[in-house]
Coordinates of N, CA, C and O in Angstrom, one line a residue:
X611 N 134.7 121.6 80.8 CA 134.4 120.2 80.6 C 135.1 119.7 79.4 O 135.1 120.4 78.4
X612 N 135.7 118.5 79.4 CA 136.4 118.0 78.2 C 135.4 117.7 77.1 O 134.2 117.4 77.3
X613 N 135.9 117.8 75.9 CA 135.0 117.6 74.7 C 134.4 116.2 74.8 O 133.2 116.0 74.5
X614 N 135.2 115.2 75.1 CA 134.6 113.8 75.2 C 133.5 113.7 76.2 O 132.5 113.0 76.0
X615 N 133.7 114.4 77.4 CA 132.7 114.3 78.4 C 131.4 115.0 77.9 O 130.3 114.5 78.2
X616 N 131.5 116.1 77.2 CA 130.3 116.8 76.7 C 129.6 115.9 75.6 O 128.4 115.9 75.6
X617 N 130.4 115.2 74.8 CA 129.8 114.3 73.8 C 129.0 113.2 74.5 O 127.9 112.9 74.2
X618 N 129.5 112.6 75.6 CA 128.8 111.6 76.4 C 127.6 112.2 77.0 O 126.5 111.6 77.0
X619 N 127.7 113.4 77.5 CA 126.5 114.1 78.2 C 125.4 114.3 77.1 O 124.2 114.1 77.4
X620 N 125.8 114.7 75.9 CA 124.8 114.9 74.9 C 124.1 113.6 74.5 O 122.9 113.5 74.2
X621 N 124.9 112.5 74.5 CA 124.3 111.2 74.2 C 123.3 110.8 75.3 O 122.2 110.3 75.1
X622 N 123.7 111.0 76.6 CA 122.9 110.7 77.7 C 121.6 111.5 77.6 O 120.5 110.9 77.8
X623 N 121.6 112.8 77.3 CA 120.4 113.6 77.3 C 119.5 113.1 76.1 O 118.3 113.1 76.3
X624 N 120.1 112.7 75.0 CA 119.3 112.2 73.9 C 118.6 110.9 74.2 O 117.5 110.7 73.9
X625 N 119.4 110.0 74.9 CA 118.8 108.7 75.2 C 117.7 108.9 76.3 O 116.6 108.2 76.2
X626 N 117.9 109.8 77.2 CA 116.8 110.1 78.2 C 115.5 110.5 77.6 O 114.5 110.0 77.9
X627 N 115.6 111.5 76.6 CA 114.4 112.0 76.0 C 113.7 111.0 75.1 O 112.5 110.9 75.1
X628 N 114.5 110.1 74.4 CA 114.0 109.1 73.6 C 113.3 108.0 74.5 O 112.2 107.5 74.1
X629 N 113.9 107.6 75.5 CA 113.3 106.6 76.4 C 112.1 107.2 77.1 O 111.1 106.4 77.3
X630 N 112.1 108.4 77.4 CA 110.9 109.1 78.0 C 109.7 109.0 77.0 O 108.6 108.6 77.4
X631 N 110.0 109.3 75.8 CA 108.9 109.2 74.8 C 108.5 107.8 74.5 O 107.3 107.5 74.3
X632 N 109.4 106.8 74.5 CA 109.0 105.4 74.3 C 108.2 104.9 75.4 O 107.2 104.1 75.1
X633 N 108.5 105.2 76.6 CA 107.7 104.7 77.8 C 106.7 105.7 78.4 O 106.2 105.4 79.5
X634 N 106.4 106.7 77.7 CA 105.5 107.7 78.2 C 104.2 107.2 78.7 O 103.7 107.5 79.7
X635 N 103.5 106.3 77.8 CA 102.2 105.8 78.3 C 102.3 105.0 79.6 O 101.4 105.2 80.5
X636 N 103.3 104.2 79.8 CA 103.5 103.5 81.0 C 103.8 104.4 82.2 O 103.3 104.2 83.3
X637 N 104.7 105.4 81.9 CA 105.1 106.3 83.0 C 103.8 107.1 83.4 O 103.7 107.4 84.6
X638 N 103.0 107.5 82.4 CA 101.8 108.3 82.7 C 100.9 107.6 83.7 O 100.3 108.1 84.6
X639 N 100.8 106.3 83.4 CA 100.0 105.4 84.3 C 100.6 105.3 85.7 O 99.9 105.3 86.7
X640 N 101.9 105.0 85.7 CA 102.5 104.8 87.0 C 102.8 106.1 87.8 O 102.6 106.1 89.1
X641 N 103.2 107.1 87.2 CA 103.5 108.4 87.9 C 102.4 109.4 88.0 O 102.4 110.2 88.9
X642 N 101.5 109.3 87.1 CA 100.3 110.2 87.1 C 100.6 111.7 87.3 O 101.1 112.3 86.4
X643 N 100.5 112.2 88.5 CA 100.7 113.6 88.7 C 102.2 114.0 88.7 O 102.5 115.2 88.5
X644 N 103.1 113.1 88.8 CA 104.5 113.4 88.8 C 105.0 113.5 87.3 O 106.2 113.8 87.1
X645 N 104.1 113.2 86.4 CA 104.6 113.3 85.0 C 105.0 114.7 84.5 O 106.0 114.8 83.8
X646 N 104.4 115.7 85.0 CA 104.8 117.1 84.6 C 106.2 117.4 85.1 O 107.0 117.8 84.3
X647 N 106.5 117.2 86.4 CA 107.9 117.4 86.8 C 108.9 116.6 86.1 O 110.0 117.0 85.7
X648 N 108.6 115.3 85.8 CA 109.5 114.4 85.1 C 109.7 114.9 83.7 O 110.8 115.0 83.2
X649 N 108.6 115.3 83.0 CA 108.7 115.8 81.7 C 109.6 117.1 81.6 O 110.4 117.2 80.8
X650 N 109.3 118.0 82.6 CA 110.1 119.2 82.6 C 111.6 118.9 82.9 O 112.5 119.5 82.2
X651 N 111.9 118.0 83.7 CA 113.3 117.6 84.0 C 114.0 117.1 82.8 O 115.1 117.5 82.4
X652 N 113.3 116.1 82.2 CA 114.0 115.4 81.0 C 114.2 116.4 79.9 O 115.3 116.5 79.3
X653 N 113.1 117.2 79.5 CA 113.2 118.1 78.4 C 114.1 119.3 78.7 O 114.7 119.8 77.8
X654 N 114.1 119.8 79.9 CA 115.0 120.9 80.3 C 116.4 120.5 80.2 O 117.3 121.2 79.6
X655 N 116.7 119.3 80.6 CA 118.1 118.7 80.5 C 118.5 118.6 79.0 O 119.6 119.0 78.6
X656 N 117.6 118.1 78.2 CA 117.8 118.0 76.7 C 118.0 119.4 76.1 O 119.0 119.6 75.3
X657 N 117.2 120.3 76.4 CA 117.3 121.7 75.8 C 118.5 122.4 76.2 O 119.2 123.0 75.4
X658 N 118.9 122.3 77.5 CA 120.1 122.9 78.0 C 121.3 122.3 77.3 O 122.3 123.0 76.9
X659 N 121.3 121.0 77.2 CA 122.4 120.3 76.5 C 122.5 120.7 75.1 O 123.6 120.9 74.6
X660 N 121.4 120.9 74.4 CA 121.4 121.3 73.0 C 121.9 122.7 72.9 O 122.8 123.0 72.0
X661 N 121.5 123.6 73.7 CA 122.0 125.0 73.7 C 123.5 125.0 73.9 O 124.3 125.7 73.2
X662 N 124.0 124.3 75.0 CA 125.4 124.3 75.3 C 126.2 123.6 74.2 O 127.4 124.0 73.9
X663 N 125.6 122.6 73.5 CA 126.3 122.0 72.4 C 126.4 122.9 71.2 O 127.4 122.9 70.5
X664 N 125.4 123.8 71.0 CA 125.5 124.8 70.0 C 126.6 125.8 70.3 O 127.4 126.2 69.4
X665 N 126.7 126.2 71.5 CA 127.8 127.1 71.9 C 129.1 126.4 71.7 O 130.1 127.1 71.2
X666 N 129.2 125.2 72.1 CA 130.5 124.4 71.9 C 130.9 124.3 70.4 O 132.1 124.4 70.1
X667 N 129.9 124.2 69.6 CA 130.1 124.2 68.1 C 130.8 125.5 67.7 O 131.8 125.4 66.9
X668 N 130.3 126.6 68.1 CA 130.8 127.9 67.6 C 132.2 128.2 68.3 O 133.1 128.8 67.7
X669 N 132.3 127.8 69.6 CA 133.5 128.2 70.3 C 134.6 127.3 70.0 O 135.8 127.8 69.8
X670 N 134.4 126.0 70.0 CA 135.5 125.0 69.9 C 135.5 124.2 68.6 O 136.3 123.3 68.4
X671 N 134.5 124.5 67.7 CA 134.3 123.8 66.4 C 134.1 122.3 66.7 O 134.5 121.5 65.8
X672 N 133.5 122.0 67.8 CA 133.2 120.6 68.1 C 131.8 120.3 67.7 O 130.8 120.7 68.4
X673 N 131.6 119.6 66.6 CA 130.3 119.4 66.0 C 129.5 118.1 66.5 O 128.3 118.0 66.3
X674 N 130.3 117.2 67.1 CA 129.7 115.9 67.5 C 128.5 116.0 68.5 O 127.4 115.4 68.2
X675 N 128.6 116.8 69.6 CA 127.4 116.9 70.5 C 126.1 117.5 69.8 O 125.0 117.0 70.0
X676 N 126.3 118.5 68.9 CA 125.1 119.1 68.3 C 124.5 118.1 67.3 O 123.3 118.1 67.1
X677 N 125.3 117.3 66.7 CA 124.8 116.2 65.7 C 124.0 115.2 66.5 O 122.9 114.9 66.0
X678 N 124.4 114.8 67.7 CA 123.6 113.9 68.5 C 122.3 114.6 68.9 O 121.2 113.9 68.8
X679 N 122.3 115.8 69.3 CA 121.1 116.5 69.6 C 120.1 116.7 68.4 O 118.9 116.5 68.5
X680 N 120.7 116.9 67.2 CA 119.9 117.1 66.0 C 119.3 115.8 65.6 O 118.1 115.7 65.3
X681 N 120.0 114.7 65.7 CA 119.5 113.4 65.4 C 118.4 113.0 66.4 O 117.3 112.5 66.0
X682 N 118.6 113.3 67.6 CA 117.5 113.0 68.6 C 116.3 113.8 68.3 O 115.2 113.3 68.4
X683 N 116.4 115.1 68.0 CA 115.3 115.9 67.7 C 114.5 115.4 66.4 O 113.3 115.4 66.4
X684 N 115.3 115.0 65.4 CA 114.6 114.4 64.2 C 113.9 113.1 64.6 O 112.7 112.9 64.1
X685 N 114.4 112.3 65.4 CA 113.7 111.1 65.8 C 112.4 111.4 66.6 O 111.4 110.8 66.4
X686 N 112.5 112.4 67.4 CA 111.3 112.8 68.2 C 110.2 113.3 67.2 O 109.0 113.0 67.5
X687 N 110.6 114.0 66.2 CA 109.6 114.5 65.2 C 109.0 113.5 64.3 O 107.9 113.5 63.9
X688 N 109.9 112.5 63.9 CA 109.5 111.6 62.8 C 109.1 110.2 63.2 O 108.6 109.4 62.4
X689 N 109.5 109.8 64.4 CA 109.2 108.4 64.8 C 108.0 108.4 65.7 O 107.9 109.1 66.7
X690 N 106.9 107.7 65.3 CA 105.7 107.7 66.1 C 105.8 106.8 67.3 O 105.2 105.7 67.3
X691 N 106.5 107.2 68.3 CA 106.7 106.4 69.5 C 105.4 105.9 70.1 O 105.3 104.7 70.5
X692 N 104.5 106.7 70.3 CA 103.2 106.3 70.9 C 102.5 105.2 70.1 O 102.0 104.2 70.7
X693 N 102.5 105.3 68.8 CA 101.9 104.3 67.9 C 102.6 103.0 68.0 O 102.0 101.9 68.0
X694 N 104.0 103.1 68.1 CA 104.8 101.8 68.2 C 104.4 101.1 69.5 O 104.2 99.9 69.5
X695 N 104.4 101.8 70.6 CA 104.0 101.2 71.9 C 102.6 100.7 71.9 O 102.4 99.6 72.4
X696 N 101.7 101.4 71.3 CA 100.3 100.9 71.3 C 100.2 99.6 70.5 O 99.5 98.7 70.9
X697 N 100.9 99.6 69.3 CA 100.8 98.4 68.5 C 101.5 97.2 69.2 O 100.9 96.0 69.2
X698 N 102.6 97.4 69.9 CA 103.2 96.3 70.7 C 102.3 95.9 71.8 O 102.1 94.7 72.0
X699 N 101.7 96.8 72.5 CA 100.8 96.5 73.6 C 99.6 95.6 73.1 O 99.2 94.6 73.7
X700 N 99.1 96.0 72.0 CA 97.9 95.3 71.4 C 98.3 93.9 71.0 O 97.6 92.9 71.4
X701 N 99.4 93.7 70.4 CA 99.9 92.4 70.0 C 100.2 91.5 71.2 O 99.9 90.3 71.2
X702 N 101.0 92.0 72.1 CA 101.5 91.3 73.2 C 100.3 90.8 74.2 O 100.4 89.8 74.8
X703 N 99.3 91.7 74.3 CA 98.2 91.4 75.3 C 96.9 91.0 74.6 O 95.9 90.9 75.3
X704 N 96.9 90.7 73.3 CA 95.7 90.4 72.6 C 95.0 89.2 73.1 O 93.8 89.2 73.4
X705 N 95.7 88.1 73.3 CA 95.1 86.9 73.8 C 94.5 87.0 75.2 O 93.4 86.5 75.5
X706 N 95.2 87.7 76.1 CA 94.7 87.9 77.4 C 93.4 88.8 77.4 O 92.5 88.6 78.2
X707 N 93.4 89.9 76.5 CA 92.2 90.7 76.4 C 91.1 89.9 75.9 O 89.9 90.1 76.3
X708 N 91.3 89.0 74.9 CA 90.3 88.1 74.4 C 89.7 87.2 75.5 O 88.5 87.0 75.6
X709 N 90.6 86.8 76.5 CA 90.1 86.0 77.6 C 89.1 86.8 78.5 O 88.1 86.3 78.9
X710 N 89.5 88.1 78.7 CA 88.6 89.0 79.4 C 87.3 89.2 78.7 O 86.2 89.1 79.3
X711 N 87.3 89.4 77.4 CA 86.1 89.5 76.6 C 85.2 88.3 76.8 O 84.0 88.4 77.0
X712 N 85.8 87.1 76.7 CA 85.0 85.9 76.9 C 84.4 85.8 78.3 O 83.2 85.4 78.5
X713 N 85.1 86.2 79.3 CA 84.6 86.3 80.7 C 83.4 87.2 80.8 O 82.5 87.0 81.5
X714 N 83.5 88.4 80.1 CA 82.4 89.3 80.1 C 81.2 88.7 79.4 O 80.0 88.8 79.8
X715 N 81.4 88.0 78.2 CA 80.4 87.4 77.4 C 79.6 86.3 78.2 O 78.4 86.2 78.1
X716 N 80.4 85.5 78.9 CA 79.7 84.4 79.7 C 79.2 84.8 81.0 O 78.7 84.0 81.8
X717 N 79.4 86.0 81.4 CA 78.9 86.5 82.7 C 79.8 86.3 83.9 O 79.4 86.6 85.0
X718 N 81.0 85.8 83.7 CA 81.9 85.6 84.8 C 82.3 87.0 85.3 O 82.5 87.1 86.6
X719 N 82.5 87.9 84.5 CA 82.8 89.3 84.9 C 81.6 90.2 84.6 O 81.1 90.2 83.5
X720 N 81.2 90.9 85.7 CA 80.1 91.8 85.6 C 80.5 93.1 86.3 O 81.4 93.1 87.1
X721 N 79.8 94.2 85.9 CA 80.1 95.5 86.6 C 80.1 95.3 88.1 O 79.2 94.7 88.7
X722 N 81.2 95.8 88.7 CA 81.4 95.6 90.2 C 82.0 96.8 90.9 O 82.5 96.7 92.0
X723 N 81.9 98.0 90.2 CA 82.4 99.2 90.9 C 81.1 100.0 91.4 O 80.3 100.3 90.6
X724 N 81.1 100.2 92.7 CA 79.8 100.7 93.3 C 79.4 102.1 92.8 O 78.3 102.4 92.6
X725 N 80.4 102.9 92.4 CA 80.1 104.3 92.0 C 79.8 104.4 90.5 O 79.5 105.5 90.0
X726 N 80.0 103.3 89.7 CA 79.8 103.4 88.3 C 79.4 102.0 87.8 O 80.2 101.1 87.8
X727 N 78.2 101.9 87.3 CA 77.6 100.7 86.9 C 78.1 100.2 85.6 O 77.7 99.1 85.1
X728 N 79.0 100.9 84.9 CA 79.5 100.4 83.6 C 81.0 100.0 83.8 O 81.6 99.6 82.8
X729 N 81.5 100.0 85.0 CA 82.9 99.6 85.2 C 83.0 98.2 85.8 O 82.2 97.9 86.7
X730 N 84.0 97.5 85.3 CA 84.4 96.2 85.9 C 85.9 96.3 86.4 O 86.7 96.6 85.6
X731 N 86.1 96.1 87.7 CA 87.4 96.1 88.2 C 88.0 94.6 87.9 O 87.4 93.7 88.4
X732 N 89.0 94.5 87.1 CA 89.5 93.2 86.7 C 90.2 92.5 87.8 O 90.8 93.1 88.7
X733 N 90.2 91.1 87.7 CA 90.9 90.3 88.7 C 92.4 90.7 88.6 O 92.9 91.1 87.5
X734 N 93.2 90.5 89.6 CA 94.5 90.9 89.7 C 95.4 90.5 88.5 O 96.2 91.3 88.0
X735 N 95.2 89.2 88.1 CA 96.1 88.8 87.0 C 95.8 89.4 85.6 O 96.6 89.3 84.7
X736 N 94.7 90.2 85.5 CA 94.3 90.9 84.3 C 94.4 92.4 84.4 O 94.2 93.1 83.5
X737 N 94.7 92.9 85.6 CA 94.7 94.4 85.8 C 95.7 95.2 85.0 O 95.4 96.3 84.6
X738 N 96.8 94.5 84.6 CA 97.8 95.2 83.7 C 97.3 95.5 82.3 O 97.9 96.2 81.5
X739 N 96.1 94.9 81.9 CA 95.6 95.0 80.6 C 94.9 96.4 80.4 O 94.6 96.8 79.3
X740 N 94.6 97.1 81.5 CA 93.8 98.3 81.4 C 94.5 99.3 82.4 O 94.5 99.1 83.6
X741 N 95.0 100.4 81.8 CA 95.6 101.4 82.6 C 94.7 102.2 83.5 O 93.5 102.2 83.4
X742 N 95.3 102.9 84.5 CA 94.5 103.7 85.4 C 93.7 103.0 86.5 O 92.7 103.5 86.9
X743 N 94.2 101.9 86.9 CA 93.5 101.2 88.0 C 93.0 99.8 87.7 O 92.5 99.1 88.6
X744 N 93.2 99.3 86.5 CA 92.8 98.0 86.2 C 91.3 97.8 86.0 O 90.7 96.7 86.2
X745 N 90.6 98.9 85.6 CA 89.2 98.8 85.3 C 88.9 98.7 83.8 O 89.7 99.3 83.0
X746 N 87.9 98.1 83.4 CA 87.4 98.2 82.0 C 86.0 98.8 82.0 O 85.3 98.7 83.0
X747 N 85.6 99.4 80.9 CA 84.3 100.0 80.8 C 83.4 99.3 79.8 O 83.9 98.8 78.8
X748 N 82.1 99.1 80.1 CA 81.2 98.5 79.2 C 80.2 99.5 78.7 O 79.7 100.3 79.5
X749 N 80.0 99.5 77.4 CA 79.0 100.4 76.8 C 78.0 99.6 76.0 O 78.4 98.8 75.1
X750 N 76.8 99.6 76.3 CA 75.7 98.9 75.5 C 75.3 99.7 74.3 O 75.1 100.9 74.4
X751 N 75.1 98.9 73.2 CA 74.6 99.6 72.0 C 73.8 98.6 71.2 O 74.3 97.6 70.7
X752 N 72.5 98.8 71.2 CA 71.6 97.9 70.5 C 71.6 96.6 71.3 O 71.5 96.5 72.5
X753 N 71.8 95.5 70.5 CA 71.8 94.1 71.1 C 73.2 93.8 71.6 O 73.4 92.8 72.3
X754 N 74.2 94.6 71.2 CA 75.6 94.3 71.5 C 76.1 95.2 72.6 O 75.4 96.0 73.2
X755 N 77.4 95.1 72.8 CA 78.1 95.9 73.8 C 79.5 96.1 73.3 O 80.0 95.4 72.5
X756 N 80.2 97.0 74.0 CA 81.5 97.3 73.7 C 82.3 97.3 75.0 O 81.8 97.8 76.0
X757 N 83.6 96.9 74.9 CA 84.4 96.8 76.1 C 85.6 97.7 75.9 O 86.3 97.5 74.8
X758 N 85.9 98.6 76.8 CA 87.0 99.5 76.7 C 88.1 99.1 77.6 O 87.9 99.1 78.9
X759 N 89.3 98.8 77.1 CA 90.5 98.6 77.9 C 91.3 99.9 77.8 O 91.8 100.2 76.7
X760 N 91.5 100.6 78.9 CA 92.1 101.9 78.9 C 93.6 101.7 78.6 O 94.3 100.9 79.2
X761 N 94.2 102.6 77.7 CA 95.6 102.8 77.6 C 96.1 104.1 78.3 O 97.2 104.2 78.6
X762 N 95.1 105.0 78.4 CA 95.3 106.2 79.2 C 94.0 106.6 79.8 O 93.0 106.5 79.2
X763 N 94.0 106.9 81.1 CA 92.8 107.3 81.8 C 93.1 108.6 82.6 O 93.8 108.5 83.6
X764 N 92.7 109.7 82.0 CA 93.0 111.0 82.6 C 92.2 111.3 83.8 O 91.1 110.8 84.1
X765 N 92.7 112.2 84.6 CA 92.1 112.7 85.8 C 90.8 113.4 85.5 O 89.8 113.2 86.2
X766 N 90.8 114.2 84.4 CA 89.6 115.0 84.1 C 88.7 114.3 83.1 O 87.9 114.9 82.5
X767 N 88.8 113.0 83.0 CA 87.9 112.2 82.1 C 88.4 111.9 80.7 O 87.7 111.1 80.1
X768 N 89.4 112.5 80.3 CA 90.0 112.1 79.0 C 90.5 110.7 79.0 O 91.0 110.2 80.1
X769 N 90.4 110.0 77.9 CA 90.9 108.6 77.9 C 91.3 108.2 76.5 O 90.9 108.8 75.5
X770 N 92.0 107.1 76.4 CA 92.2 106.4 75.1 C 92.3 105.0 75.5 O 92.5 104.6 76.6
X771 N 92.1 104.1 74.5 CA 92.2 102.7 74.8 C 91.7 101.8 73.6 O 91.4 102.3 72.5
X772 N 91.8 100.5 73.9 CA 91.4 99.5 72.9 C 89.9 99.1 73.2 O 89.6 98.9 74.4
X773 N 89.1 99.1 72.2 CA 87.7 98.8 72.3 C 87.4 97.5 71.5 O 87.7 97.4 70.4
X774 N 86.7 96.6 72.2 CA 86.2 95.4 71.6 C 84.7 95.6 71.3 O 84.0 96.0 72.2
X775 N 84.3 95.5 70.1 CA 82.9 95.7 69.7 C 82.3 94.4 69.3 O 82.8 93.7 68.3
X776 N 81.2 94.0 70.0 CA 80.6 92.7 69.7 C 80.1 92.6 68.3 O 80.1 91.5 67.6
X777 N 79.5 93.7 67.8 CA 78.9 93.7 66.4 C 79.9 94.2 65.4 O 79.6 94.3 64.2
X778 N 81.1 94.5 65.8 CA 82.2 94.9 64.8 C 82.1 96.4 64.4 O 82.9 96.8 63.6
X779 N 81.1 97.1 64.9 CA 80.9 98.5 64.5 C 81.9 99.4 65.2 O 82.1 99.2 66.4
X780 N 82.4 100.4 64.6 CA 83.4 101.2 65.2 C 82.8 102.1 66.3 O 81.6 102.5 66.2
X781 N 83.5 102.4 67.4 CA 83.0 103.3 68.4 C 82.7 104.7 67.9 O 83.3 105.1 66.9
X782 N 81.7 105.4 68.4 CA 81.4 106.7 68.0 C 81.5 107.7 69.2 O 81.6 107.3 70.3
X783 N 81.6 109.0 68.9 CA 81.7 110.0 69.8 C 80.6 109.9 70.9 O 79.5 109.7 70.6
X784 N 81.0 110.1 72.1 CA 80.1 110.0 73.3 C 80.1 108.6 73.9 O 79.5 108.5 75.1
X785 N 80.6 107.6 73.3 CA 80.6 106.3 73.9 C 81.6 106.4 75.2 O 82.5 107.1 75.2
X786 N 81.2 105.6 76.1 CA 82.0 105.6 77.4 C 82.0 106.9 78.1 O 82.9 107.2 78.9
X787 N 81.1 107.8 77.8 CA 81.0 109.1 78.4 C 82.1 110.0 78.0 O 82.4 111.0 78.8
X788 N 82.8 109.8 76.9 CA 83.9 110.6 76.6 C 83.8 111.3 75.2 O 82.9 111.1 74.4
X789 N 84.8 112.0 74.9 CA 84.9 112.8 73.7 C 85.9 112.0 72.8 O 87.1 112.2 72.8
X790 N 85.4 111.1 71.9 CA 86.2 110.3 71.1 C 86.5 111.0 69.8 O 85.6 111.3 69.0
X791 N 87.8 111.4 69.5 CA 88.1 112.1 68.3 C 88.7 111.2 67.2 O 88.6 111.5 66.1
X792 N 89.4 110.2 67.7 CA 90.1 109.3 66.7 C 89.7 107.8 66.9 O 89.6 107.4 68.1
X793 N 89.4 107.1 65.8 CA 89.1 105.7 65.9 C 89.9 105.0 64.8 O 89.8 105.4 63.6
X794 N 90.7 104.0 65.1 CA 91.4 103.2 64.1 C 91.2 101.7 64.4 O 91.2 101.3 65.5
X795 N 90.9 101.0 63.3 CA 90.7 99.6 63.4 C 92.0 98.9 63.6 O 93.0 99.1 62.9
X796 N 92.0 98.0 64.6 CA 93.3 97.2 64.9 C 93.1 95.8 64.4 O 94.1 95.2 63.9
X797 N 91.9 95.2 64.4 CA 91.7 93.8 64.1 C 90.2 93.6 64.0 O 89.4 94.6 64.3
X798 N 89.7 92.4 63.6 CA 88.3 92.2 63.6 C 87.7 92.4 65.0 O 88.2 91.9 66.0
X799 N 86.8 93.3 65.1 CA 86.1 93.7 66.3 C 86.9 94.6 67.2 O 86.4 95.0 68.3
X800 N 88.1 94.9 66.9 CA 89.0 95.7 67.8 C 89.3 97.0 67.2 O 89.7 97.1 66.0
X801 N 89.2 98.0 68.0 CA 89.6 99.4 67.6 C 90.4 100.1 68.7 O 90.4 99.6 69.8
X802 N 91.1 101.1 68.3 CA 91.8 101.9 69.2 C 91.1 103.3 69.1 O 90.9 103.8 68.0
X803 N 90.8 103.9 70.3 CA 90.1 105.2 70.3 C 91.0 106.1 71.2 O 91.7 105.7 72.0
X804 N 90.8 107.4 70.9 CA 91.5 108.4 71.7 C 91.0 109.8 71.5 O 90.4 110.1 70.5
X805 N 91.3 110.6 72.5 CA 90.9 112.0 72.4 C 92.0 112.8 71.7 O 91.9 114.0 71.5
X806 N 93.2 112.2 71.5 CA 94.3 112.9 70.9 C 94.1 113.2 69.5 O 93.4 112.6 68.8
X807 N 94.7 114.3 69.0 CA 94.6 114.7 67.6 C 95.9 115.0 67.0 O 96.8 115.4 67.7

């Protein structure tokens, strides 16, 4: 393969892995069980390209492909892609999520999922606000309640998401029937929770 072609291939593998990381939350929601093969395909291509770029460096003294791979690897380690996406999602959809909160407060939206009395399946125009099927979860605490908009909803019960708290108190472990390990305040009454560490 020509040096210029290998350089282009290393750029393509780098872009693929960066785009995968940037859109991983959305892909996880859309692809669900196919995420593992897609992950393996993208990262295998990147690793193979990196190994062959290293060989090309020693064999032909062509350093450009390995530099692209190294820059990509550094970006993967130091750029918080997940946090960037979550912050953008929160800002872009904040007003629509506030509309849903108001509908829950005024009783327009009530639990409507037969197998779980704490879930509300959102109307079609709001389903994109909560991953994993367009449901939100309601957790009562004292006189108030909390509303969870999923950003990730795992098959085995793990989840992360944006929580609106009517009394402004941060969510605690065990809320929404899950294992909440991280809580970060996003805005007044709004938190992001996750099982990730």
